[in-house]
XYZ file of C-alpha atoms in Angstrom:
102
model
C -17.015 3.976 84.875
C -13.604 4.961 86.190
C -10.797 3.001 87.772
C -9.904 3.922 91.360
C -7.222 6.481 90.457
C -9.141 8.199 87.671
C -12.130 8.292 90.044
C -10.056 10.458 92.398
C -9.255 12.853 89.583
C -12.884 12.860 88.448
C -13.876 13.890 91.996
C -11.880 17.073 91.384
C -14.193 18.300 88.603
C -17.414 17.914 90.590
C -19.148 20.794 92.344
C -19.933 20.248 96.015
C -22.700 21.533 98.258
C -23.039 20.712 101.935
C -25.118 17.569 102.451
C -25.497 16.761 98.720
C -23.737 13.482 97.875
C -21.905 12.853 94.616
C -21.531 9.328 93.241
C -18.700 8.021 91.089
C -19.074 4.652 89.328
C -15.839 2.667 89.470
C -14.860 -0.678 87.959
C -11.947 -2.252 89.827
C -10.791 -5.874 90.203
C -13.753 -7.185 88.179
C -16.222 -5.513 90.563
C -18.631 -2.626 90.150
C -18.092 -0.058 92.883
C -19.987 3.141 93.581
C -18.005 5.656 95.612
C -20.247 8.181 97.365
C -18.654 11.468 98.397
C -20.714 13.286 101.030
C -19.653 16.882 101.768
C -19.833 17.160 105.565
C -18.194 20.553 106.011
C -15.342 22.860 105.207
C -12.069 22.952 107.131
C -8.799 24.832 106.972
C -6.040 22.248 106.484
C -2.409 23.161 107.180
C 0.292 21.162 105.383
C 3.948 21.664 104.462
C 2.666 23.001 101.108
C 0.618 25.694 102.868
C -2.853 26.305 104.273
C -5.914 25.343 102.230
C -9.629 25.900 102.720
C -11.061 22.452 101.929
C -14.222 20.496 101.472
C -14.286 17.600 103.928
C -15.816 14.612 102.127
C -16.938 11.404 103.833
C -16.388 8.489 101.446
C -18.499 5.319 101.387
C -18.294 2.396 98.960
C -20.950 0.090 97.558
C -19.489 -3.008 95.927
C -21.842 -4.790 93.515
C -24.677 -2.675 94.973
C -23.988 -3.708 98.593
C -22.720 -1.171 101.139
C -19.389 -2.402 102.472
C -18.297 -0.975 105.794
C -14.581 -0.492 105.171
C -13.922 1.814 108.079
C -14.068 5.585 108.033
C -12.571 7.292 104.984
C -12.314 11.062 104.671
C -10.962 13.101 101.757
C -10.164 16.831 101.814
C -10.246 18.706 98.476
C -9.206 22.342 98.240
C -12.180 24.659 97.807
C -10.861 26.494 94.761
C -10.828 25.881 91.029
C -7.823 23.525 91.328
C -9.458 21.178 93.868
C -6.169 19.701 95.027
C -6.298 16.470 96.986
C -4.912 18.048 100.154
C -5.341 15.190 102.614
C -6.932 11.784 103.053
C -7.464 9.588 106.087
C -8.693 6.001 105.830
C -9.269 3.896 108.929
C -8.972 0.272 107.840
C -9.442 -3.091 109.562
C -5.677 -3.552 109.822
C -4.648 0.047 110.581
C -4.923 3.378 108.849
C -3.721 5.110 105.709
C -2.998 8.845 105.849
C -1.719 11.135 103.136
C -1.065 14.841 102.936
C 0.022 17.356 100.292
C 3.678 18.331 100.768
């Protein structure tokens, strides 16, 4: 199992194919979490750091084997050997969290 941050880095070593989910076991705050990354497409993402062809991954979480609707979370990883975390967008109950490579 990973913690939340090492789980993000582990996601970078996985190979992705459209429609084939990848699961990452995570242990965080005394809870077992399974993060499922579902490749839903490829997109060109433009940031201050440049333009990147990316995998668009829909993220869902199961906490103690129960699916928890936490809002929509999307992660974009560059589609090259580096698999940079280029962008993320999480819609939460109290707002949203957005990040982008600069």
